[in-house]
PDB file of C-alpha atoms in Angstrom:
ATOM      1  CA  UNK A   5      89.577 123.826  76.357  1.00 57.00           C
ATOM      2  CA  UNK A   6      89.313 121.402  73.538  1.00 56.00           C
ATOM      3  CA  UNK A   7      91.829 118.741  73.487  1.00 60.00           C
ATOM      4  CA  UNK A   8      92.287 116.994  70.212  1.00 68.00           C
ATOM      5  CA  UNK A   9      94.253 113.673  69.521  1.00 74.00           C
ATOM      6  CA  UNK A  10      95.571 111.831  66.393  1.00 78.00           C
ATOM      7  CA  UNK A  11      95.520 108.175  66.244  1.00 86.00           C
ATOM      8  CA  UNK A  12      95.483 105.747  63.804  1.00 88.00           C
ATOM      9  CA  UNK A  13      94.924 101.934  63.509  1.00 90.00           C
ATOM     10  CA  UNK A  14      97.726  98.795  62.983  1.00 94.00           C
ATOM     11  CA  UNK A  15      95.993  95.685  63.276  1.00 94.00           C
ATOM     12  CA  UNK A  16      98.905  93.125  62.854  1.00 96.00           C
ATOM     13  CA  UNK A  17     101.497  94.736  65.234  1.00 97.00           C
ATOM     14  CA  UNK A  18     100.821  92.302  67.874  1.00 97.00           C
ATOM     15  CA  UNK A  19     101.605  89.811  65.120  1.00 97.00           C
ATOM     16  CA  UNK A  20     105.240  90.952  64.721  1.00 97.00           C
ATOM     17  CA  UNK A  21     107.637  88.315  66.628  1.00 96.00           C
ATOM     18  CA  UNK A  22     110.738  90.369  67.311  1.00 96.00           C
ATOM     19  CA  UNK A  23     110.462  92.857  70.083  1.00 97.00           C
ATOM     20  CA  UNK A  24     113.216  95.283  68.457  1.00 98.00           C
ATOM     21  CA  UNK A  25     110.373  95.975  65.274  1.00 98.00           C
ATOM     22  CA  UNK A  26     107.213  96.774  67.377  1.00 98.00           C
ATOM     23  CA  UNK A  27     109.670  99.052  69.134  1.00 98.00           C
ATOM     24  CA  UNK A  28     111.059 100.907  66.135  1.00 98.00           C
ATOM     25  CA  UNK A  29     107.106 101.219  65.073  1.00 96.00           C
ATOM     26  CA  UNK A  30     105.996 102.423  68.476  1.00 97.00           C
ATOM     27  CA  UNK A  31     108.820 104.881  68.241  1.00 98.00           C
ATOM     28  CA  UNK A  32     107.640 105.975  64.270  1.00 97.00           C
ATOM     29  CA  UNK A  33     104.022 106.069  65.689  1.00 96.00           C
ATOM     30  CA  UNK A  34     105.120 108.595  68.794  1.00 96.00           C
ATOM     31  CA  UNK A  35     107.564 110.668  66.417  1.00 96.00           C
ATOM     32  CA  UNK A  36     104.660 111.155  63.780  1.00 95.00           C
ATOM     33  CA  UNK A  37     102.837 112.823  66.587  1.00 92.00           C
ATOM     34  CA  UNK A  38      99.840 110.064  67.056  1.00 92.00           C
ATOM     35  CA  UNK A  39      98.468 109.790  70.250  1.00 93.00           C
ATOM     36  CA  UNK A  40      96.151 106.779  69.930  1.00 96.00           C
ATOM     37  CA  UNK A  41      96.521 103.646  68.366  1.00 97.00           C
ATOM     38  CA  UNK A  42      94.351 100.478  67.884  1.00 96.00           C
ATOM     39  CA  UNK A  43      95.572  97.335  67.616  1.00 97.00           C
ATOM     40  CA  UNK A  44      93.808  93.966  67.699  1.00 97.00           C
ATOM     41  CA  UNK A  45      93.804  92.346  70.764  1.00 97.00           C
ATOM     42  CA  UNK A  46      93.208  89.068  69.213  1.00 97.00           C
ATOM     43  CA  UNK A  47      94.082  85.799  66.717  1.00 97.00           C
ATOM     44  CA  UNK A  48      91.790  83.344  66.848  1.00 97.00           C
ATOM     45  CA  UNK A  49      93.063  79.728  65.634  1.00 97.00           C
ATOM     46  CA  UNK A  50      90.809  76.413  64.961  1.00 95.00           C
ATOM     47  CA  UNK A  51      94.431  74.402  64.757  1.00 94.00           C
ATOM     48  CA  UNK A  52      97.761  75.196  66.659  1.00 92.00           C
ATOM     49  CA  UNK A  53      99.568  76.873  63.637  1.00 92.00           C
ATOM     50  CA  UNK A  54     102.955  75.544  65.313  1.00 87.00           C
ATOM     51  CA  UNK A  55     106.093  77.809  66.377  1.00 85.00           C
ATOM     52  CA  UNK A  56     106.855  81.046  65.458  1.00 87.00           C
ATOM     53  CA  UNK A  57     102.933  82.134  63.921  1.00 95.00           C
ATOM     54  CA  UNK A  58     101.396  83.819  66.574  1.00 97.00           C
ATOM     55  CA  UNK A  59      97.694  83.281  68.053  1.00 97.00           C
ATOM     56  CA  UNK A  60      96.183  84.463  71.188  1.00 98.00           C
ATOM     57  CA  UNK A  61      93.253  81.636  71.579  1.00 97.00           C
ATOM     58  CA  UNK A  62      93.242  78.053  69.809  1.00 97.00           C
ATOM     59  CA  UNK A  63      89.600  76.571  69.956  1.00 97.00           C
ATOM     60  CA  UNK A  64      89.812  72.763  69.480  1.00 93.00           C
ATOM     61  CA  UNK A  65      86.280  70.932  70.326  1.00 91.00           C
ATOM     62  CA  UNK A  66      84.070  72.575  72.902  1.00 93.00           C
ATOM     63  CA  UNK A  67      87.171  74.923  74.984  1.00 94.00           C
ATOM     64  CA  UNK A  68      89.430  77.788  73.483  1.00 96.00           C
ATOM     65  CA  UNK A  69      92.840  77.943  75.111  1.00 97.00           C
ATOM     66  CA  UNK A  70      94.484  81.406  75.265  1.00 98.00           C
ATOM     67  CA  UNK A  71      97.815  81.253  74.588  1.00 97.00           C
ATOM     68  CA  UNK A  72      99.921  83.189  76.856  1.00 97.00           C
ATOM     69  CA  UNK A  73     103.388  82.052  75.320  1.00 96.00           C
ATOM     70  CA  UNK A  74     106.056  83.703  73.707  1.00 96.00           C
ATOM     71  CA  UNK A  75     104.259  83.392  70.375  1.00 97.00           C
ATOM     72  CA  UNK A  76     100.451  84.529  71.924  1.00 97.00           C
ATOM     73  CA  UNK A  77      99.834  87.296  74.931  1.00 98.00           C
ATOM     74  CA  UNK A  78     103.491  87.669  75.070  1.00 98.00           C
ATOM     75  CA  UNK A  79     103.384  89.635  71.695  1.00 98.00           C
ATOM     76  CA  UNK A  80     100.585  91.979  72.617  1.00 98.00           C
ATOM     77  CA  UNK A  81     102.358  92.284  76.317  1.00 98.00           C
ATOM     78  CA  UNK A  82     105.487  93.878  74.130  1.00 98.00           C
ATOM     79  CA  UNK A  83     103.423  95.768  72.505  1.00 98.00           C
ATOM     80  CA  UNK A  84     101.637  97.581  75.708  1.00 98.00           C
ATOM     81  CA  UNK A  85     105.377  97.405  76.731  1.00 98.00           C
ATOM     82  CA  UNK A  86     106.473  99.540  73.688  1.00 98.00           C
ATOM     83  CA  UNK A  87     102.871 102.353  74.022  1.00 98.00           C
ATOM     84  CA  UNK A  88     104.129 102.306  77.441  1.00 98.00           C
ATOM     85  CA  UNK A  89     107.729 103.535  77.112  1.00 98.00           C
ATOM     86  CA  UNK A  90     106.663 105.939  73.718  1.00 98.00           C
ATOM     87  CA  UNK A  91     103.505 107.224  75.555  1.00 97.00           C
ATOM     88  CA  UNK A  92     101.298 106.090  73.384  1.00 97.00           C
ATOM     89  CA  UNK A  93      97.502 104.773  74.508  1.00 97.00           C
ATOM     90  CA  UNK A  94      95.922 101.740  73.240  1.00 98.00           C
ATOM     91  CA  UNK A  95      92.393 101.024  71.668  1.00 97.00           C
ATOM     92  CA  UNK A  96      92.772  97.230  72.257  1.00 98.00           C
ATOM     93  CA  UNK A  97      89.962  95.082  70.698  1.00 97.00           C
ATOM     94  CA  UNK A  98      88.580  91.961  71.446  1.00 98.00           C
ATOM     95  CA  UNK A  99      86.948  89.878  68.080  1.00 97.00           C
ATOM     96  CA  UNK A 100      86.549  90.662  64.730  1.00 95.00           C
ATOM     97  CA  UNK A 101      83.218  90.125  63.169  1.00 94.00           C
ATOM     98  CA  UNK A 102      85.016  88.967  60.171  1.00 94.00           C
ATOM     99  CA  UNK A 103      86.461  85.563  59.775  1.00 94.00           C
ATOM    100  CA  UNK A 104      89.989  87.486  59.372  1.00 94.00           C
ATOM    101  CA  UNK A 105      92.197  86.162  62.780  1.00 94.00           C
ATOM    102  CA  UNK A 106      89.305  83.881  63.619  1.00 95.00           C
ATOM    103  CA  UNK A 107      86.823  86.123  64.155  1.00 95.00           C
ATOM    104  CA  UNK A 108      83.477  85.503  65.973  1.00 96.00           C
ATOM    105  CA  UNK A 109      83.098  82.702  63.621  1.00 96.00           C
ATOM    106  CA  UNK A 110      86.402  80.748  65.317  1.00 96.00           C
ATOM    107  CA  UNK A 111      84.368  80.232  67.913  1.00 97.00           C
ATOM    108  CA  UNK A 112      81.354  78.559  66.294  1.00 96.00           C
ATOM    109  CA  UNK A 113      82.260  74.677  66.578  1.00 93.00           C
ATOM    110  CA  UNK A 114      83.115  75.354  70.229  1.00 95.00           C
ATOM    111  CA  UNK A 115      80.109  76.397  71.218  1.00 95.00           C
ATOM    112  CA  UNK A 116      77.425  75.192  68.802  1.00 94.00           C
ATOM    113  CA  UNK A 117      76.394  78.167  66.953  1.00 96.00           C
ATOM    114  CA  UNK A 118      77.182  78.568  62.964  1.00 95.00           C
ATOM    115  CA  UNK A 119      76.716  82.467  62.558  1.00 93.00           C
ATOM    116  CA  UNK A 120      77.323  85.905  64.111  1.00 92.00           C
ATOM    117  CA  UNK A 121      73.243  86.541  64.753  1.00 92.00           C
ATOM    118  CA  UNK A 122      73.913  83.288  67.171  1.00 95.00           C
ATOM    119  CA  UNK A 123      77.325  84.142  68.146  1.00 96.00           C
ATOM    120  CA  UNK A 124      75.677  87.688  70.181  1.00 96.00           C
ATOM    121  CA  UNK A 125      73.193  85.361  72.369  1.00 95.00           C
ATOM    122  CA  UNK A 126      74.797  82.067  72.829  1.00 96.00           C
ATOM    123  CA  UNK A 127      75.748  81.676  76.662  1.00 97.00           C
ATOM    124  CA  UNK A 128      78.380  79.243  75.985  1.00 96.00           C
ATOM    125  CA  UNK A 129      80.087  81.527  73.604  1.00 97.00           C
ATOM    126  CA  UNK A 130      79.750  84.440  75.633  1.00 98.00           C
ATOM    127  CA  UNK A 131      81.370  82.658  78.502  1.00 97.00           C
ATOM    128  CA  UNK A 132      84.238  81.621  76.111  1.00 97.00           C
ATOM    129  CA  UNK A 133      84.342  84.983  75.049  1.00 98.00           C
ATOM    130  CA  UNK A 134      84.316  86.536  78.777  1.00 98.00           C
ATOM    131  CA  UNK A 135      87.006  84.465  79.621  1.00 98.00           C
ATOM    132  CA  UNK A 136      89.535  85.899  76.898  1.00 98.00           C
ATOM    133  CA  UNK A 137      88.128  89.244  77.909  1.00 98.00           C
ATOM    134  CA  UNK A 138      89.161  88.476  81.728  1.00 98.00           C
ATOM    135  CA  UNK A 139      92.192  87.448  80.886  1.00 98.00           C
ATOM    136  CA  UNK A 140      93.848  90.344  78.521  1.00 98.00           C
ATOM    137  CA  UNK A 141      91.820  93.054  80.858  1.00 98.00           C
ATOM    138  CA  UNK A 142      93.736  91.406  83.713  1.00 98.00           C
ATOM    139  CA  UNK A 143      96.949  91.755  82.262  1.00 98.00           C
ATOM    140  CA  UNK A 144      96.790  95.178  81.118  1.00 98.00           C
ATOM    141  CA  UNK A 145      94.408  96.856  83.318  1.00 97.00           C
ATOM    142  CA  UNK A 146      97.004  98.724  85.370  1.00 97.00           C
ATOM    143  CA  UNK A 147      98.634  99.938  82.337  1.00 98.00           C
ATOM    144  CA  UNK A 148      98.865 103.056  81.663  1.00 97.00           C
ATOM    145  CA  UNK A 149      98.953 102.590  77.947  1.00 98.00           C
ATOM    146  CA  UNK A 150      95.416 101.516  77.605  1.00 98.00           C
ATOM    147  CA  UNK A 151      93.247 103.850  76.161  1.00 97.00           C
ATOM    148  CA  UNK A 152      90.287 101.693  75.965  1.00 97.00           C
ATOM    149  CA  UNK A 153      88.444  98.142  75.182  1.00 98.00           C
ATOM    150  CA  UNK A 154      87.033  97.740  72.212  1.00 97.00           C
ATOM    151  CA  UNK A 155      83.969  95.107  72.322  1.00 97.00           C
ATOM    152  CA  UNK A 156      84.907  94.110  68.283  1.00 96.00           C
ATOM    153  CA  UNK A 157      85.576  94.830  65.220  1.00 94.00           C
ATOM    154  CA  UNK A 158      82.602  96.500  63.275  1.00 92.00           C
ATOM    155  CA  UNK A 159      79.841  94.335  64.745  1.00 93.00           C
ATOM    156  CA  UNK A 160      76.822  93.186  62.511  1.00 90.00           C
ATOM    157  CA  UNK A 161      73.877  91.103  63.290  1.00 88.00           C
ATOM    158  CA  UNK A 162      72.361  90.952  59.814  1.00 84.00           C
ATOM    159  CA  UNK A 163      68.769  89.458  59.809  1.00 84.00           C
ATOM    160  CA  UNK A 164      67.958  89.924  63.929  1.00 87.00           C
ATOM    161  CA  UNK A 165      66.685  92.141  65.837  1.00 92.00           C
ATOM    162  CA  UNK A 166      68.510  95.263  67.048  1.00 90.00           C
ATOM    163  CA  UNK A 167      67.770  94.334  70.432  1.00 94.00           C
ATOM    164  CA  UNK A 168      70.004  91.277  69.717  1.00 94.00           C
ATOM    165  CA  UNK A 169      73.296  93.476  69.462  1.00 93.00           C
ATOM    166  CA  UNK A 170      72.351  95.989  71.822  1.00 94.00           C
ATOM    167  CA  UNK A 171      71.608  93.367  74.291  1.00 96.00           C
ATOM    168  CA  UNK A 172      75.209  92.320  73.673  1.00 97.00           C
ATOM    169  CA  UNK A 173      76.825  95.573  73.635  1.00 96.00           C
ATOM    170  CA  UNK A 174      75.091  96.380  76.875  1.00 97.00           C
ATOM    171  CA  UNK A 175      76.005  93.160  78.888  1.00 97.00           C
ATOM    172  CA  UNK A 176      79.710  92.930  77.689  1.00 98.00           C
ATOM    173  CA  UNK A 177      80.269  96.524  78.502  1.00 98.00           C
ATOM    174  CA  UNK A 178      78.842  95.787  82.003  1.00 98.00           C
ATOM    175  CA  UNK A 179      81.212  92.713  82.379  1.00 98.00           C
ATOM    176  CA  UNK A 180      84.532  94.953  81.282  1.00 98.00           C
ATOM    177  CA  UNK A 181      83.343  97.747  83.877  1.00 98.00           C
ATOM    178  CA  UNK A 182      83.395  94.931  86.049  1.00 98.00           C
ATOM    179  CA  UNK A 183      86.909  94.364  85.347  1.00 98.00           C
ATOM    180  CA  UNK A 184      88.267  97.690  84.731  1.00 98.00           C
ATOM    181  CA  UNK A 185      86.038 100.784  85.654  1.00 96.00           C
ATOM    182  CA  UNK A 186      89.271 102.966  84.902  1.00 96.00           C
ATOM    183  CA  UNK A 187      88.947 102.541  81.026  1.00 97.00           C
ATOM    184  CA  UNK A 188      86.813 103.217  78.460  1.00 96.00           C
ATOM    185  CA  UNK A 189      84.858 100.632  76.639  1.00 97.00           C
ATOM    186  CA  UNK A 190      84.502 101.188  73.051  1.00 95.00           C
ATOM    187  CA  UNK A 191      82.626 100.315  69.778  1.00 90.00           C
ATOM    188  CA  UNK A 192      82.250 101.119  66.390  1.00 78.00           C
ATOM    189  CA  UNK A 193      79.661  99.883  64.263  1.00 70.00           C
ATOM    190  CA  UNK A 194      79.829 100.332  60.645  1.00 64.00           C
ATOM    191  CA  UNK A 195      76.370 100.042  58.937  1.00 58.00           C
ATOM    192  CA  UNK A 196      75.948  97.145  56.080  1.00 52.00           C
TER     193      UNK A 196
END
């Protein structure tokens, strides 16, 4: 028996600040007869934006503070809220490897690195970086609206060795099983 699902991706709907809209979309999403749906599971900020933009971590010297207000977790929480009541499972992602929402690079001044290649192998960003991960896999874990984790947004390490990433892949994949060994842990690199 072959089982086949439909699913498509919408980045910004944890970005959407009334919970009435990422319920009419969650509702569009379930009608149209998608199954799976990715959404980032972050919005990385290098200043506090002020009220009403969301973010989900604000780095400001050498710390990142995740934002769990009603304009940061809170959004993505009504959005697992929303999969949950439409039946709809979640591919929830944890960086982008492109300076859009932050990106790995919003976490360069924080922990002394100035690319992606660095970004992979740093401890100190990798601790920052576990830390987020603990925290949204600890709020959603015992959903049952999560699909799966996904480690980032089509990863590069341009110019390193491929042991670099894979090193990376292997270790934060370990971590999340640590977590949460009832999910999935995803990735999808895109060649350059």
């Amino acid at each position: 028996m072959c089982l086949d699902y439909a699913g498509t991706n919408s980045y910004w709907i944890p970005f959407l600040t009334n919970d009435n809209d990422v319920d009419v979309i969650m509702s569009h999403v379930a009608s149209s007869g998608m199954k799976i749906l990715r959404v980032w599971g972050f919005n990385d900020v290098k200043s506090n934006p002020g009220s009403g933009t969301v973010y989900f971590q604000l780095f400001s010297g050498s710390s990142a503070t995740i934002n769990t207000g009603a304009n940061g977790l809170q959004r993505l929480d009504a959005v697992v809220k929303a999969a949950e009541k439409y039946g709809v499972k979640l591919i929830i992602n944890f960086v982008n490897n492109w300076t859009d929402y932050g990106g790995m690079a919003a976490y360069f001044s924080a922990c002394g690195v100035s690319s992606n290649a660095q970004w992979y192998a740093a401890s100190s960003c990798q601790t920052m970086y576990q830390n987020y991960i603990k925290a949204v896999v600890g709020r959603y874990r015992s959903s049952n609206a999560v699909f799966a984790w996904e480690l980032a947004n089509e990863p590069r390490c341009n110019g390193c060795q491929t042991s670099v990433l894979t090193n990376w892949i292997r270790q934060t994949s370990n971590y999340i099983r640590s977590l949460d060994s009832d999910h999935m842990v995803s990735l999808y690199l895109k060649r350059s």
